[in-house]
Short mmCIF file of C-alpha atoms and ligand atoms in Angstrom, two decimals:
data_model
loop_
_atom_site.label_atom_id
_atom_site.label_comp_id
_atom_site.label_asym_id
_atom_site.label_seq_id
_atom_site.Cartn_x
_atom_site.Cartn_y
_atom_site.Cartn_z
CA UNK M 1037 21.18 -11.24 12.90
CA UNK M 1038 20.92 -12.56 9.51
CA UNK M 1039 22.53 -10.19 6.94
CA UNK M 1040 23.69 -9.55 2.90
CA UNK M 1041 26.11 -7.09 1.54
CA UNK M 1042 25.85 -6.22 -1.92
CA UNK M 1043 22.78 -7.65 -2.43
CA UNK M 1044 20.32 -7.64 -5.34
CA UNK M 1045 16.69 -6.71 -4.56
CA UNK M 1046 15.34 -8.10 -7.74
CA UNK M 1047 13.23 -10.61 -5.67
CA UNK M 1048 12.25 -8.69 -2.96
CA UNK M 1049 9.69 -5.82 -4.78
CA UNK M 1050 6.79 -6.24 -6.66
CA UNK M 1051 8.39 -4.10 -9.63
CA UNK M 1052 11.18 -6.54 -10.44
CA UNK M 1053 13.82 -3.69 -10.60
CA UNK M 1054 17.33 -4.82 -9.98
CA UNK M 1055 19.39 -2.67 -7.72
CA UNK M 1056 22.28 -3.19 -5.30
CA UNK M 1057 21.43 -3.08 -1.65
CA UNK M 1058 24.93 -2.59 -0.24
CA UNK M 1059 23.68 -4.19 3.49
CA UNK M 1060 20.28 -5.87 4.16
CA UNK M 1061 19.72 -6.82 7.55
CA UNK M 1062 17.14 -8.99 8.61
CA UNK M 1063 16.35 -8.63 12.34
CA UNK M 1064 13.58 -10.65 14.26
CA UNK M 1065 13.94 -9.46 18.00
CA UNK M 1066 14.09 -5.85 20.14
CA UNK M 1067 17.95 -7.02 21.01
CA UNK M 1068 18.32 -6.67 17.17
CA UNK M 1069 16.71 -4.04 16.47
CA UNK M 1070 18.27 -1.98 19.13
CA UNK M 1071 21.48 -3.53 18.17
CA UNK M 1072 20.72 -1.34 14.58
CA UNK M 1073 19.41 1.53 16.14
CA UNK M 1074 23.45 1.47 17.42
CA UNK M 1075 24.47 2.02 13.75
CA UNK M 1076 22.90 5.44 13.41
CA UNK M 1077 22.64 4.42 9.64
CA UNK M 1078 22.15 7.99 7.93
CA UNK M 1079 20.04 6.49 5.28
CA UNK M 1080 18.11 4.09 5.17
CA UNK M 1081 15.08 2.16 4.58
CA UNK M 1082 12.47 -0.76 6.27
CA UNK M 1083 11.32 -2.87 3.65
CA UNK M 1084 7.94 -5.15 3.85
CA UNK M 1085 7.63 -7.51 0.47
CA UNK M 1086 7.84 -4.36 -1.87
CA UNK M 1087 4.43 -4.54 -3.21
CA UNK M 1088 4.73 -0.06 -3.07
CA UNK M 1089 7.97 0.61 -3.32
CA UNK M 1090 10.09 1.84 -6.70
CA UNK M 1091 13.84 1.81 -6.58
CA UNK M 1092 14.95 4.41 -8.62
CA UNK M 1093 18.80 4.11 -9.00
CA UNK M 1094 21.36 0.82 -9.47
CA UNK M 1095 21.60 1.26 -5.72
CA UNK M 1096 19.25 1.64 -2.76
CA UNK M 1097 20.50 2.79 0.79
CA UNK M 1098 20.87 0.55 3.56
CA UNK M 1099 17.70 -1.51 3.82
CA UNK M 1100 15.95 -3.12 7.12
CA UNK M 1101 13.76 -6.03 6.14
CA UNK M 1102 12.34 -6.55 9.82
CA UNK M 1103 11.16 -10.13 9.84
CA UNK M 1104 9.47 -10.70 13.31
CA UNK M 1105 6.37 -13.93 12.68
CA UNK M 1106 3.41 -14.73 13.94
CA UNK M 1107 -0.17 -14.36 15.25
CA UNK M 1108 -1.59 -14.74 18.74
CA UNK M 1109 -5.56 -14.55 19.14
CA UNK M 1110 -7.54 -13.82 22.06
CA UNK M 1111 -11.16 -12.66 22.56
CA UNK M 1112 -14.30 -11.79 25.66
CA UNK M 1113 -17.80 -11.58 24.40
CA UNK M 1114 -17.90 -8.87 22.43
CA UNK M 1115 -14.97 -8.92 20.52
CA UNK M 1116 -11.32 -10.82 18.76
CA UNK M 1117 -8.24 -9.70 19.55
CA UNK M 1118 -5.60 -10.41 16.97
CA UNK M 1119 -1.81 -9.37 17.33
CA UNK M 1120 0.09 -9.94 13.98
CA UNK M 1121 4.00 -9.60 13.53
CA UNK M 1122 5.01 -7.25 10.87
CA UNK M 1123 6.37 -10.17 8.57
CA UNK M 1124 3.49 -11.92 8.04
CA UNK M 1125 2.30 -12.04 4.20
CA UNK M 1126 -1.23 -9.78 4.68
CA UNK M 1127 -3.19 -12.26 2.31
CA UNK M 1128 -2.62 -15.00 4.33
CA UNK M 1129 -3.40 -12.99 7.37
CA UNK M 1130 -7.13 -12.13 6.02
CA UNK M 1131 -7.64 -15.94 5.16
CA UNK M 1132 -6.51 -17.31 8.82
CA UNK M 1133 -9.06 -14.35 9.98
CA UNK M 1134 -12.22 -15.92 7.73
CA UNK M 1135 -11.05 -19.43 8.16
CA UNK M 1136 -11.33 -18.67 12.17
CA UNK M 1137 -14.45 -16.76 11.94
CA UNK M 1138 -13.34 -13.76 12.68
CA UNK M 1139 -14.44 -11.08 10.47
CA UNK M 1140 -13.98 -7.43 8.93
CA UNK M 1141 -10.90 -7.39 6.88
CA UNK M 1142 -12.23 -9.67 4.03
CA UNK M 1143 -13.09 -6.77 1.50
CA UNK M 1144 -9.42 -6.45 1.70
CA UNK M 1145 -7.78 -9.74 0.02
CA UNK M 1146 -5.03 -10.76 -2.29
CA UNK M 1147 -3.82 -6.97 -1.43
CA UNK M 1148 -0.09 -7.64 -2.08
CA UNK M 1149 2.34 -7.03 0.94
CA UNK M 1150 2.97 -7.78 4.84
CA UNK M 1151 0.94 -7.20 7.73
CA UNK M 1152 3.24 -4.52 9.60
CA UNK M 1153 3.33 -2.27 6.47
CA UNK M 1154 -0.50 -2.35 6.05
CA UNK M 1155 -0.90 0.48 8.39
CA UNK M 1156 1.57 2.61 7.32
CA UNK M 1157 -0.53 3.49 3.98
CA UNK M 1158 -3.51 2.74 5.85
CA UNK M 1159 -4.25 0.17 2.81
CA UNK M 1160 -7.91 -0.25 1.35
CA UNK M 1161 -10.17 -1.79 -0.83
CA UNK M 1162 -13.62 -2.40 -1.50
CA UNK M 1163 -14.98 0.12 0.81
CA UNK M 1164 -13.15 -0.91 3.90
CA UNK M 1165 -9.61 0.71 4.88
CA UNK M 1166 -7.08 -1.41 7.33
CA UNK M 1167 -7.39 1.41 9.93
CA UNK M 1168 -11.24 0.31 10.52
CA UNK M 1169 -9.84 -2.26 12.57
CA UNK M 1170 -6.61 -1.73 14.29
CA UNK M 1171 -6.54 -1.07 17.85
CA UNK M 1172 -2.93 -0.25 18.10
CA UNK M 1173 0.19 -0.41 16.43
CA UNK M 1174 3.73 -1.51 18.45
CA UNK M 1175 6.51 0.35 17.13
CA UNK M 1176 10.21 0.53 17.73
CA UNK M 1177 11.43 4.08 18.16
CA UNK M 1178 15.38 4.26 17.21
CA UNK M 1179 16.06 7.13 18.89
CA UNK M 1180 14.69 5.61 22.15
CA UNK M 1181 15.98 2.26 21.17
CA UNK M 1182 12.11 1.47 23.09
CA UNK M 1183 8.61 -0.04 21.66
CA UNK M 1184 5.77 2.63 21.63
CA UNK M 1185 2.44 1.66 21.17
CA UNK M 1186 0.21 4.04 18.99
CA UNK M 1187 -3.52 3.93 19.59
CA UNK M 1188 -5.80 3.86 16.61
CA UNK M 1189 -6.23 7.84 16.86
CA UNK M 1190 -2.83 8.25 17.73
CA UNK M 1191 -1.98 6.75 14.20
CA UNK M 1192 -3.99 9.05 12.92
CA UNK M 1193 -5.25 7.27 9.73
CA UNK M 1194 -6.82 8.71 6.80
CA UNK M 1195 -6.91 7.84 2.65
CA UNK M 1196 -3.15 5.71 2.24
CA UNK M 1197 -1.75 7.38 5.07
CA UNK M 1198 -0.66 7.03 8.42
CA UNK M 1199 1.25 9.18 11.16
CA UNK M 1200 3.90 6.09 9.98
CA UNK M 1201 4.45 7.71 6.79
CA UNK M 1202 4.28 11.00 7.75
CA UNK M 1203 6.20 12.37 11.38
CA UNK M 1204 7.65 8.78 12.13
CA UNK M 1205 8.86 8.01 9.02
CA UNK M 1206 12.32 6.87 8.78
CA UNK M 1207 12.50 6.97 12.27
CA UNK M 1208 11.63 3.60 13.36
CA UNK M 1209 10.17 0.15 12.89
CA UNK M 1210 6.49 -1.53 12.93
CA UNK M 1211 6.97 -4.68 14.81
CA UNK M 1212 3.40 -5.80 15.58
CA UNK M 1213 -0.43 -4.53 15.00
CA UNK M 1214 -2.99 -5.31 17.37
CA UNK M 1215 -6.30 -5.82 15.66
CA UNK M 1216 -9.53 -5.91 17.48
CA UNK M 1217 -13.00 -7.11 15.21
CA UNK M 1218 -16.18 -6.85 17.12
CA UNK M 1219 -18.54 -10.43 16.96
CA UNK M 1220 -21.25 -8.62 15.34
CA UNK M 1221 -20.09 -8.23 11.91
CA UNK M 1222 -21.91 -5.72 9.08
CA UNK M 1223 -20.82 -6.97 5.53
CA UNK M 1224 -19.82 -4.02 3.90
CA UNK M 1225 -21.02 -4.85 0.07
CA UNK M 1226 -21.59 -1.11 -1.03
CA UNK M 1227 -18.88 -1.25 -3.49
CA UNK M 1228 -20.48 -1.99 -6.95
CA UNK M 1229 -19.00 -5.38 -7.62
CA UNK M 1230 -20.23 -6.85 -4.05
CA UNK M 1231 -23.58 -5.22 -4.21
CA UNK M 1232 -24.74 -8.14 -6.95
CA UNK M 1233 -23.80 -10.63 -3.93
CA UNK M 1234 -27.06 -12.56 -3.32
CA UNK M 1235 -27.95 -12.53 0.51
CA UNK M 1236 -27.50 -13.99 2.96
CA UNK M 1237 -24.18 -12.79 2.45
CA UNK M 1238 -21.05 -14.09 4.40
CA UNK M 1239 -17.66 -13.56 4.72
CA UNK M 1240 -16.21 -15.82 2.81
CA UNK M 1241 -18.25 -14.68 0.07
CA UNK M 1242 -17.18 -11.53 0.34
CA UNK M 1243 -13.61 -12.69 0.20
CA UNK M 1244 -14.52 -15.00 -2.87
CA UNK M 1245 -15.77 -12.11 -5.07
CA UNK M 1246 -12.98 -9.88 -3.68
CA UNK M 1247 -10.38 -12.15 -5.03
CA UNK M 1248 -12.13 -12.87 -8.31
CA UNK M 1249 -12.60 -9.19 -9.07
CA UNK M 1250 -8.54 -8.30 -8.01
CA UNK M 1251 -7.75 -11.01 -10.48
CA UNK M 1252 -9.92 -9.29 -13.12
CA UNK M 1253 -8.78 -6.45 -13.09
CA UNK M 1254 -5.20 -6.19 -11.32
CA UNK M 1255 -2.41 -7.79 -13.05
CA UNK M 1256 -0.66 -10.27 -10.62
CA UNK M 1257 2.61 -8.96 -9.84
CA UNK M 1258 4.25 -12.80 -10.54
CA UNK M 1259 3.35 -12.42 -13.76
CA UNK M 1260 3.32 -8.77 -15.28
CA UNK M 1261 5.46 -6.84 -12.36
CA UNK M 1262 3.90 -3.95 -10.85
CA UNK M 1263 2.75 -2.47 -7.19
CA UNK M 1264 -0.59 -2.06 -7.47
CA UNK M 1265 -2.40 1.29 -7.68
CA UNK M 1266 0.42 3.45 -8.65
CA UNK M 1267 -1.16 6.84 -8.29
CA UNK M 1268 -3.41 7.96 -5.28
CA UNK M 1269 -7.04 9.19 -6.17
CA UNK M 1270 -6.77 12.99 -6.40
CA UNK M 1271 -8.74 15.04 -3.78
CA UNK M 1272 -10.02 18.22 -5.58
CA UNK M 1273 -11.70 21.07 -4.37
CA UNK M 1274 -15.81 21.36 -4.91
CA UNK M 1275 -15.18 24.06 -7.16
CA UNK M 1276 -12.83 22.47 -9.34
CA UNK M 1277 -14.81 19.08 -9.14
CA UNK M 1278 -17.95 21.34 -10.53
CA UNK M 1279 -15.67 22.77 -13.29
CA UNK M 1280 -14.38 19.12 -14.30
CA UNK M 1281 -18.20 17.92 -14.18
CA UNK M 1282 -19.59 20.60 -16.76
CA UNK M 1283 -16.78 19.52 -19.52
CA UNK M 1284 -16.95 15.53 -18.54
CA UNK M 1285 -20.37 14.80 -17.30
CA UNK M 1286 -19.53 10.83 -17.28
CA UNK M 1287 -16.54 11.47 -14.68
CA UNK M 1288 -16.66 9.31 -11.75
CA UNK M 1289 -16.71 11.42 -8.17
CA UNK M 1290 -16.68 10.75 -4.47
CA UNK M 1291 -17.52 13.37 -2.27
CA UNK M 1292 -15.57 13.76 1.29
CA UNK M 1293 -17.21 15.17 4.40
CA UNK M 1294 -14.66 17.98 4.42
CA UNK M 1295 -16.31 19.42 1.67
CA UNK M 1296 -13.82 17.97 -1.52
CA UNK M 1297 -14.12 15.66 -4.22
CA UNK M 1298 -12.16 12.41 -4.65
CA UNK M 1299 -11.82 11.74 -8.02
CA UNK M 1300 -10.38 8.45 -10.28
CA UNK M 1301 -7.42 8.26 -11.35
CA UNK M 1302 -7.38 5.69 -13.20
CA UNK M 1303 -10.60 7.33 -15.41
CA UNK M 1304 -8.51 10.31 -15.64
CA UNK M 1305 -5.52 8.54 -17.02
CA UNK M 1306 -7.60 6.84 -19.42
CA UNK M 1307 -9.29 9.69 -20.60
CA UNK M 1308 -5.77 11.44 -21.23
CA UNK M 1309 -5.48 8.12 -23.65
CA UNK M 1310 -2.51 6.14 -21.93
CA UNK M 1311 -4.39 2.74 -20.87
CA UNK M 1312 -2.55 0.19 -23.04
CA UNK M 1313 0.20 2.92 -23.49
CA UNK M 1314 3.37 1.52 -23.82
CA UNK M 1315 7.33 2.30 -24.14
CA UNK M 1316 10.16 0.11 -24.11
CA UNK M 1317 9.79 -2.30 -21.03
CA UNK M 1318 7.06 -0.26 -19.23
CA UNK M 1319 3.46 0.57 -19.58
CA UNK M 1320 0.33 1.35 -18.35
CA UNK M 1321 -2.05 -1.35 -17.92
CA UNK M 1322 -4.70 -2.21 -20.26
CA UNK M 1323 -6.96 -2.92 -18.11
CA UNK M 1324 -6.36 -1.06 -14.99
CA UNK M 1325 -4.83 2.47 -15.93
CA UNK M 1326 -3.53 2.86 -12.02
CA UNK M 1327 -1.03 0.47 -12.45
CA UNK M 1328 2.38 0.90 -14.33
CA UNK M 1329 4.16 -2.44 -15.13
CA UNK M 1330 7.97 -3.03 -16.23
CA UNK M 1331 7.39 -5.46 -18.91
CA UNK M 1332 10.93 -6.72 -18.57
CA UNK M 1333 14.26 -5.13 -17.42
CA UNK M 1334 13.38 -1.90 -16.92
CA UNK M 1335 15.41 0.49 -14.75
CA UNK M 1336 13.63 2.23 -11.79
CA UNK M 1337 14.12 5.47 -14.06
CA UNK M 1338 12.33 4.26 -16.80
CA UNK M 1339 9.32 4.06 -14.71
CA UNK M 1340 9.99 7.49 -12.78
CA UNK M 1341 9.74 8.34 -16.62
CA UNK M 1342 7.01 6.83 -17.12
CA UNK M 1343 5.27 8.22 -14.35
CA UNK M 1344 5.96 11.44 -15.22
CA UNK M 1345 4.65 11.61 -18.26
CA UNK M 1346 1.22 10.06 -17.41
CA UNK M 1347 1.72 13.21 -14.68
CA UNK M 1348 2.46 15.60 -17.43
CA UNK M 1349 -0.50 14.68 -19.32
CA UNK M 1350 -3.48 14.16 -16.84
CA UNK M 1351 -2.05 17.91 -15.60
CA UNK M 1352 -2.32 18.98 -19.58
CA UNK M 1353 -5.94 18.13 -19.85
CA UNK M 1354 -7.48 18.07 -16.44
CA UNK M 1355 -5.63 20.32 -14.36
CA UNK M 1356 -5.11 17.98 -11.77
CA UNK M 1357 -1.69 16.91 -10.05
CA UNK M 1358 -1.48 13.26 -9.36
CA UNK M 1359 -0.04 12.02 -6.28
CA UNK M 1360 2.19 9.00 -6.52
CA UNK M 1361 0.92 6.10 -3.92
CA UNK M 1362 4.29 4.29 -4.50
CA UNK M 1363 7.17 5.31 -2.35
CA UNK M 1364 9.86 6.56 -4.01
CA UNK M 1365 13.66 5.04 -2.87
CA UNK M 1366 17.10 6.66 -4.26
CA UNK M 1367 20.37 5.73 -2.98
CA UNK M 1368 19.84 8.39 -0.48
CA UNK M 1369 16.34 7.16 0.99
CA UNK M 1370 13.09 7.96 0.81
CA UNK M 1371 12.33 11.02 -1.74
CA UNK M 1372 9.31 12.89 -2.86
CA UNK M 1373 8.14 11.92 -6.25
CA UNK M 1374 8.27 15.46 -7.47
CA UNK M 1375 11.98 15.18 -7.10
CA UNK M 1376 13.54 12.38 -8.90
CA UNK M 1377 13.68 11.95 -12.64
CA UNK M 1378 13.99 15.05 -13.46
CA UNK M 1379 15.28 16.19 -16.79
N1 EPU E 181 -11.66 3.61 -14.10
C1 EPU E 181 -11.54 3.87 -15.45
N2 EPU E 181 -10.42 3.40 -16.09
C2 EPU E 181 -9.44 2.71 -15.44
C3 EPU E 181 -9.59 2.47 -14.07
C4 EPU E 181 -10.70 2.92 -13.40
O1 EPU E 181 -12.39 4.49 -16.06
O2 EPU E 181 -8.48 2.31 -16.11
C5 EPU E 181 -12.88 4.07 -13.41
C6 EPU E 181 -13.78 2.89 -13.01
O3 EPU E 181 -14.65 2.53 -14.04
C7 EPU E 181 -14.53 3.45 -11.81
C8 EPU E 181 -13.49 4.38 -11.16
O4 EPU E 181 -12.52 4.68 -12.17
O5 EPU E 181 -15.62 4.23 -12.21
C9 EPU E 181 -12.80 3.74 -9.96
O6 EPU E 181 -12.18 2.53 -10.37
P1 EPU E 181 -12.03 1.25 -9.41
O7 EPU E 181 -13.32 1.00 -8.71
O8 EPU E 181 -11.41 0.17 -10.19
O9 EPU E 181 -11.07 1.71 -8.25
P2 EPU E 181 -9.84 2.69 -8.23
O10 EPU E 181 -10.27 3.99 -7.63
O11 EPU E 181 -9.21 2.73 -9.57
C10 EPU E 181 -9.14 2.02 -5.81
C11 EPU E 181 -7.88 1.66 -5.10
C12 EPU E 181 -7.51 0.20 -5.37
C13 EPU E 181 -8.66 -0.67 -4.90
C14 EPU E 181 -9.94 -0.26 -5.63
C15 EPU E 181 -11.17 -1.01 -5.14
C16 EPU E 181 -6.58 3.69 -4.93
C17 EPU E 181 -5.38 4.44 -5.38
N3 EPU E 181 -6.78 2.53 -5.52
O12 EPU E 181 -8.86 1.95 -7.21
O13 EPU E 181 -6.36 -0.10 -4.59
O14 EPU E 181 -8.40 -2.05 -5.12
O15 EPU E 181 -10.19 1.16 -5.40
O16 EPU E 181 -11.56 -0.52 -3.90
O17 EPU E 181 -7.28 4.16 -4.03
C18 EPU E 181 -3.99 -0.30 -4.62
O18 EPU E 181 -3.98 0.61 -3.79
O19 EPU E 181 -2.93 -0.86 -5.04
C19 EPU E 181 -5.27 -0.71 -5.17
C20 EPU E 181 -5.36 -1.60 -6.14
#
């Protein structure tokens, strides 16, 4: 199995931070991936293309980069089925989908990352979320050194999140998804920049638009580096939402069917006055206030910093804590964003 030791991550997330991995591995088949299960690593982490990931010291703990390829299509009448290996860059996943015919998952283009860790935050855009469309999900259980498929309800998807980040997490690999798109396709153009779309409207123009409004708005990670939506949109009760509404009428506001309110976070971070703000090498973007970039060689702490602070502030004028969507890894693993950084 291909393998590093002391190796620099720079290239491999979205944030440009440079840290030390101090093994990588690589692995492509069960045999290998059993073969690691062997290891009994105590931390660890699986790394996609790190388009949501933060490393927050000089060194990250042992990282699995699983690296299985490819994309086998079958179909009956009434429906596609698509199995994709978890390596597989998601962007050019949605464009073989389209270019076939086969559609659902074009509302979700040019998101950054691989196919096998689109499930685990249950990624979405546009009004469509990943978890719309996967049948199941093949995963390699390291204690059982054995794959387990999860069904769509067994993977129990809801807003970025996934049974994968949740009870499995840390605990095994994604190896494949199964996809299955029914032939008769609804465009899904609710979202106000597809509802302009004149009809008849098709895929591919969905995808079109899609990718012209990401590039609008979203800085591309090649050139300013960032991962995306760093914060999660805050869920807050109807009671608070109603309180929030009387002092800021203008506030954007989806309501759940469990009764709460989604609100924006990016509105909220603007409104606390930190779009454009920026500190040494990072920032919040100008035109996009989800989305922290590191401007040049900052450390993983300056952005924990950073992050913080926008925290500290939304929480000093709204009352509302917000929930990073970026995973958090220390030298030890995986941590809670509430627990790093601190003082
Ligand atoms: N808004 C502001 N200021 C900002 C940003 C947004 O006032 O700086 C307002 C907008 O005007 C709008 C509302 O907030 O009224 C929502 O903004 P937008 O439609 O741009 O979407 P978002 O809620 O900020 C979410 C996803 C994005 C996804 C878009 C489009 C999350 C955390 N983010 O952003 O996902 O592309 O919807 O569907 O749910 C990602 O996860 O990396 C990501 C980019």
């Amino acid at each position: 199995m291909k393998k590093h030791l002391q190796f620099s991550v720079k290239a491999l997330n979205s944030f440009n931070i440079q840290a030390i991995a101090p093994k990588i591995f690589f692995p492509t088949s069960l045999v290998e991936l059993t073969e690691l299960a062997n290891k009994h690593f105590t931390h660890f982490y699986v790394l996609g293309e790190g388009s949501n990931t933060l490393f927050c010291d000089e060194k990250t703990p042992v990282l699995i980069k699983p690296s299985f390829k490819g994309i086998e299509l079958t179909e009956d009448n009434d429906s596609f089925y698509v199995k994709v290996a978890c390596a597989e860059n998601w962007h050019d996943f949605v464009e073989y989908c389209v270019n076939k015919k086969i559609y659902g998952i074009e509302n979700l283009a040019l998101i950054p990352g691989s196919a096998g860790a689109a499930p685990v935050q249950n990624v979405g855009a546009y009004g469509v979320e990943v978890g719309d469309f996967i049948d199941k999900v093949s995963w390699f259980d390291f204690s059982q050194q054995a794959l387990v498929n999860y069904s769509n309800a067994q993977c129990k998807f809801s807003y970025r999140d996934s049974i994968f980040k949740q009870k499995l997490n840390g605990r095994g690999v994604i190896t494949h998804v199964y996809f299955k798109f029914p032939k008769i396709w609804h465009p899904i153009i609710s979202y106000q920049g597809l509802s302009c779309l004149p009809p008849p409207v098709s895929a591919q123009d969905i995808m079109q638009k899609v990718i012209q409004l990401r590039q609008e708005k979203l800085p591309d990670p090649k050139v300013l580096a960032n991962a995306g939506s760093f914060f999660k949109n805050p869920m807050v009760t109807n009671a608070c939402f109603k309180a929030l509404q009387q002092k800021y009428p203008a506030m954007p506001f989806y309501p759940q069917s469990n009764g709460n309110v989604k609100l924006a976070a990016g509105w909220l971070i603007e409104q606390a006055g930190l779009k454009g703000f920026k500190e040494g090498d990072v920032g919040v973007h100008e035109k996009q206030a989800l989305v922290l970039i590191n401007y040049a060689d900052a450390l993983g702490q300056d952005i924990v910093k950073l992050a913080k602070h926008v925290q500290q502030q939304v929480m000093k004028q709204f009352n509302v804590q917000l929930q990073a969507e970026v995973r958090f890894i220390t030298q030890q693993g995986e941590v809670d964003s509430a627990s790093v950084g601190k003082g």
